[in-house]
Short mmCIF file of C-alpha atoms in Angstrom, two decimals:
data_model
loop_
_atom_site.label_atom_id
_atom_site.label_comp_id
_atom_site.label_asym_id
_atom_site.label_seq_id
_atom_site.Cartn_x
_atom_site.Cartn_y
_atom_site.Cartn_z
CA MET A 1 150.31 36.77 19.98
CA GLY A 2 152.14 39.29 22.16
CA ILE A 3 150.39 40.61 25.24
CA LEU A 4 149.79 44.10 23.83
CA ASP A 5 148.37 42.59 20.65
CA GLN A 6 145.71 40.86 22.76
CA PHE A 7 144.22 44.26 23.59
CA LYS A 8 143.80 45.33 19.96
CA LEU A 9 140.25 45.51 18.61
CA SER A 10 141.03 46.13 14.94
CA GLY A 11 138.29 44.86 12.65
CA LYS A 12 135.73 44.62 15.46
CA ILE A 13 132.31 46.25 15.60
CA ALA A 14 131.18 47.51 19.01
CA LEU A 15 127.63 48.57 19.86
CA VAL A 16 127.62 51.10 22.71
CA THR A 17 124.35 52.31 24.22
CA GLY A 18 124.11 55.63 26.02
CA CYS A 19 127.19 56.86 24.16
CA SER A 20 126.39 60.53 23.64
CA ARG A 21 128.18 61.80 26.76
CA GLY A 22 129.87 60.84 30.00
CA ILE A 23 131.01 57.29 30.63
CA GLY A 24 129.40 55.94 27.46
CA LYS A 25 131.14 58.47 25.24
CA ALA A 26 134.48 57.75 26.87
CA MET A 27 134.02 53.99 26.46
CA ALA A 28 133.13 54.41 22.79
CA GLU A 29 136.26 56.52 22.31
CA GLY A 30 138.42 53.98 24.11
CA LEU A 31 137.13 51.12 21.97
CA ALA A 32 137.76 53.18 18.84
CA GLU A 33 141.28 54.01 20.01
CA ALA A 34 141.85 50.27 20.32
CA GLY A 35 140.69 49.79 16.72
CA ALA A 36 136.95 49.10 16.79
CA ASP A 37 134.28 50.77 14.67
CA ILE A 38 131.34 51.99 16.75
CA ILE A 39 127.59 51.60 16.51
CA GLY A 40 126.38 54.36 18.83
CA VAL A 41 122.86 54.58 20.20
CA SER A 42 121.07 56.86 22.63
CA ALA A 43 117.68 58.48 22.98
CA SER A 44 118.74 61.75 21.36
CA LEU A 45 121.76 60.85 19.22
CA LYS A 46 121.84 62.59 15.83
CA PRO A 47 124.28 62.53 12.90
CA GLY A 48 127.19 64.90 13.42
CA SER A 49 127.22 64.59 17.21
CA ASN A 50 130.27 65.26 19.36
CA VAL A 51 130.85 61.56 19.86
CA GLU A 52 130.63 60.91 16.12
CA ARG A 53 133.21 63.61 15.39
CA SER A 54 135.45 62.24 18.12
CA ILE A 55 135.31 58.66 16.80
CA GLU A 56 135.88 59.72 13.20
CA SER A 57 138.87 61.86 14.24
CA LEU A 58 140.43 58.58 15.38
CA GLY A 59 140.04 57.18 11.87
CA LYS A 60 137.19 54.83 12.81
CA LYS A 61 133.62 54.56 11.56
CA PHE A 62 130.65 55.69 13.64
CA TYR A 63 127.07 54.61 12.95
CA PRO A 64 124.48 56.65 14.92
CA TYR A 65 121.08 55.33 16.00
CA GLN A 66 118.32 56.68 18.21
CA CYS A 67 116.35 54.55 20.64
CA ASP A 68 114.08 55.38 23.56
CA PHE A 69 115.03 52.56 25.92
CA SER A 70 111.98 53.20 28.10
CA SER A 71 109.82 51.94 25.23
CA ARG A 72 109.87 48.23 24.48
CA GLU A 73 108.37 48.94 21.04
CA ASN A 74 111.22 51.34 20.25
CA LEU A 75 113.77 48.86 21.55
CA TYR A 76 112.57 45.99 19.35
CA ALA A 77 112.44 48.30 16.32
CA PHE A 78 116.05 49.29 16.96
CA ILE A 79 117.15 45.67 17.38
CA THR A 80 115.46 44.67 14.12
CA GLN A 81 117.12 47.53 12.25
CA VAL A 82 120.63 47.13 13.65
CA LYS A 83 120.62 43.37 13.02
CA LYS A 84 119.55 44.07 9.45
CA ASP A 85 122.33 46.64 9.03
CA PHE A 86 125.11 44.57 10.63
CA SER A 87 125.58 40.85 10.19
CA THR A 88 128.12 40.79 13.01
CA ILE A 89 128.33 42.72 16.28
CA ASP A 90 131.44 41.63 18.15
CA ILE A 91 131.09 43.73 21.30
CA LEU A 92 127.99 44.94 23.13
CA VAL A 93 128.28 47.61 25.81
CA ASN A 94 125.05 48.06 27.77
CA ASN A 95 125.64 51.51 29.20
CA ALA A 96 122.36 53.42 28.69
CA GLY A 97 120.75 54.27 32.00
CA THR A 98 118.89 56.80 34.08
CA ILE A 99 118.55 57.80 37.73
CA LEU A 100 115.55 59.45 39.41
CA ARG A 101 116.02 60.72 42.95
CA LYS A 102 113.23 60.60 45.52
CA PRO A 103 113.06 59.11 49.03
CA ALA A 104 111.56 55.63 49.02
CA ALA A 105 108.30 56.83 50.59
CA GLU A 106 107.89 59.29 47.71
CA HIS A 107 109.31 57.18 44.87
CA SER A 108 106.32 56.94 42.51
CA ASP A 109 105.27 54.04 40.31
CA GLU A 110 106.16 56.19 37.32
CA TYR A 111 109.71 56.70 38.59
CA TRP A 112 110.07 52.99 39.32
CA ASP A 113 108.72 51.87 35.94
CA GLU A 114 110.94 54.27 33.96
CA VAL A 115 114.14 53.35 35.78
CA ILE A 116 113.51 49.60 35.62
CA ALA A 117 112.59 49.77 31.93
CA ILE A 118 115.75 51.64 30.94
CA ASN A 119 118.29 50.18 33.37
CA GLN A 120 117.15 46.58 33.66
CA THR A 121 114.62 45.42 31.09
CA SER A 122 116.19 46.97 27.99
CA PRO A 123 119.73 45.66 28.58
CA PHE A 124 118.32 42.20 29.28
CA ILE A 125 116.39 42.15 25.98
CA LEU A 126 119.28 43.67 24.01
CA THR A 127 121.73 41.16 25.43
CA ARG A 128 119.41 38.24 24.74
CA GLU A 129 118.83 39.27 21.13
CA ILE A 130 122.42 40.28 20.23
CA GLY A 131 123.80 37.43 22.31
CA LYS A 132 121.92 34.85 20.21
CA GLU A 133 124.04 35.82 17.24
CA MET A 134 127.24 35.67 19.30
CA ILE A 135 126.37 32.17 20.47
CA ALA A 136 125.75 31.08 16.89
CA ARG A 137 129.21 32.41 15.90
CA GLY A 138 130.87 30.97 18.99
CA GLY A 139 132.20 34.25 20.35
CA GLY A 140 131.51 37.77 21.56
CA LYS A 141 132.04 40.20 24.41
CA ILE A 142 129.24 41.79 26.43
CA ILE A 143 129.85 44.44 29.07
CA PHE A 144 127.17 45.92 31.32
CA THR A 145 127.47 49.15 33.27
CA ALA A 146 126.64 48.18 36.84
CA SER A 147 127.29 50.48 39.82
CA ILE A 148 128.62 50.47 43.35
CA LEU A 149 124.88 50.37 44.12
CA THR A 150 124.99 46.86 42.71
CA PHE A 151 126.46 46.14 46.16
CA GLN A 152 124.93 48.93 48.28
CA GLY A 153 121.50 50.47 48.72
CA GLY A 154 122.27 54.13 48.19
CA ILE A 155 120.15 57.03 49.45
CA ASN A 156 116.97 58.33 47.78
CA VAL A 157 117.42 56.13 44.68
CA PRO A 158 115.51 52.88 45.40
CA GLY A 159 114.61 52.24 41.76
CA TYR A 160 118.17 52.80 40.60
CA ALA A 161 119.61 50.61 43.36
CA ALA A 162 117.14 47.83 42.52
CA SER A 163 117.97 48.00 38.81
CA LYS A 164 121.72 47.92 39.38
CA GLY A 165 121.43 45.07 41.87
CA ALA A 166 119.56 43.17 39.18
CA ILE A 167 122.31 43.92 36.65
CA GLY A 168 124.83 42.18 38.91
CA SER A 169 122.69 39.05 38.95
CA LEU A 170 121.98 39.22 35.21
CA VAL A 171 125.70 39.33 34.45
CA LYS A 172 126.24 36.16 36.45
CA ALA A 173 123.16 34.46 34.99
CA PHE A 174 124.22 35.14 31.40
CA ALA A 175 127.81 34.16 32.14
CA ASN A 176 126.75 30.85 33.69
CA GLU A 177 124.93 29.90 30.50
CA TRP A 178 127.16 31.46 27.84
CA ALA A 179 130.76 31.10 29.08
CA GLY A 180 130.99 27.62 27.61
CA LYS A 181 129.71 28.97 24.29
CA GLY A 182 132.53 31.47 23.84
CA VAL A 183 130.63 34.57 24.95
CA ASN A 184 132.10 36.64 27.76
CA VAL A 185 129.60 38.57 29.91
CA ASN A 186 131.00 40.95 32.53
CA ALA A 187 130.32 44.38 34.02
CA LEU A 188 132.02 47.58 35.06
CA ALA A 189 130.76 49.16 38.28
CA PRO A 190 131.37 52.91 38.43
CA GLY A 191 131.84 54.64 41.73
CA TYR A 192 131.24 58.36 42.06
CA ILE A 193 132.06 59.82 38.64
CA SER A 194 131.86 63.43 37.41
CA THR A 195 128.91 63.09 35.02
CA ASP A 196 125.41 64.52 34.61
CA ASN A 197 124.08 61.84 36.97
CA THR A 198 126.12 63.16 39.90
CA THR A 199 125.73 66.92 39.38
CA ALA A 200 123.33 67.26 42.32
CA LEU A 201 125.73 65.41 44.63
CA ARG A 202 128.77 67.40 43.56
CA GLU A 203 126.91 70.69 44.03
CA ASP A 204 125.93 69.71 47.58
CA GLU A 205 129.03 70.78 49.51
CA ASN A 206 128.40 68.58 52.54
CA ARG A 207 127.46 65.48 50.55
CA SER A 208 130.37 65.95 48.15
CA ARG A 209 132.83 66.22 51.04
CA SER A 210 131.43 63.12 52.76
CA ILE A 211 131.81 61.17 49.52
CA LEU A 212 135.37 62.35 48.89
CA ASP A 213 136.34 61.55 52.47
CA ARG A 214 135.47 57.90 51.80
CA ILE A 215 137.23 57.54 48.43
CA PRO A 216 140.83 56.38 49.00
CA ALA A 217 141.89 57.96 45.69
CA ASN A 218 140.58 61.29 47.07
CA ARG A 219 138.92 62.42 43.86
CA TRP A 220 135.79 61.97 41.82
CA GLY A 221 136.25 59.60 38.92
CA LYS A 222 136.40 60.79 35.32
CA PRO A 223 134.68 59.20 32.31
CA GLU A 224 138.13 58.60 30.84
CA ASP A 225 138.85 56.20 33.70
CA PHE A 226 136.66 53.68 31.87
CA LYS A 227 138.60 53.51 28.62
CA GLY A 228 141.14 50.97 29.80
CA PRO A 229 138.71 48.68 31.65
CA VAL A 230 136.22 48.49 28.76
CA VAL A 231 138.96 47.78 26.23
CA PHE A 232 140.31 45.04 28.49
CA LEU A 233 136.93 43.30 28.92
CA SER A 234 136.28 43.61 25.17
CA SER A 235 139.62 42.10 24.18
CA ASP A 236 141.23 38.69 23.85
CA ALA A 237 143.12 39.46 27.06
CA ALA A 238 139.85 38.85 28.96
CA ASP A 239 138.96 35.54 27.32
CA TYR A 240 138.93 33.65 30.64
CA ILE A 241 136.97 36.29 32.55
CA HIS A 242 133.27 35.55 32.96
CA GLY A 243 130.59 36.87 35.31
CA THR A 244 132.91 39.45 36.88
CA ILE A 245 131.86 42.88 38.13
CA LEU A 246 134.94 45.10 37.99
CA THR A 247 134.69 48.16 40.22
CA VAL A 248 136.06 51.44 38.89
CA ASP A 249 135.59 53.45 42.05
CA GLY A 250 138.86 54.87 43.36
CA GLY A 251 138.88 52.21 46.08
CA TRP A 252 135.38 52.95 47.46
CA MET A 253 134.36 49.31 47.80
CA GLY A 254 137.68 48.48 49.44
CA ARG A 255 136.50 50.53 52.43
#
């Protein structure tokens, strides 16, 4: 197989959570461009969405689902349905997430519980349940969306930082157990990206300038910057990569 052929995902089915906009939408599009059909899921996804039209314009199939990832009952109902609908899921992208900003002294139990449920508990359960089938088949690719706050504490986002720190450890824990069973578990760690999650930061002139001053690439990232990395980690080209957290941050962590 030639090197470029190793990146092709033709005939694969990829499940992408949090795919309606931003990084998740871009990753779904990148996987489709590489040949995969997409199972898309988010809390508010409906038939005929922008992401569905985008995927179908690439000649690939898109299967929309809704799931409130803050609800364990909703999550298990979704897992039961999607496993009934698809005998094989080749690629799982755990991208759904949320961020709630309050200083630690004001970060309520409700904030903490919601962020941990969506960012940490749901991807663990989804990976465990979809991963069982991958283990049985002897192969599969799982990619988490981590963060540069997997490595740093951040400011005014203690719940988010805790959840993303946990994702880094989960990736390694799953990889330690599943690498020998043919299942690759890795993560992408976004830096500061122009999405809904960073609107408040980008609108704060002083904070935005301080962030840009530290990014060697001297720009905010774009959702499209994740197409190549997610295709790589989903492809045969990444077969010997396990437990890795790949930063997509314009060089931020290199500082």
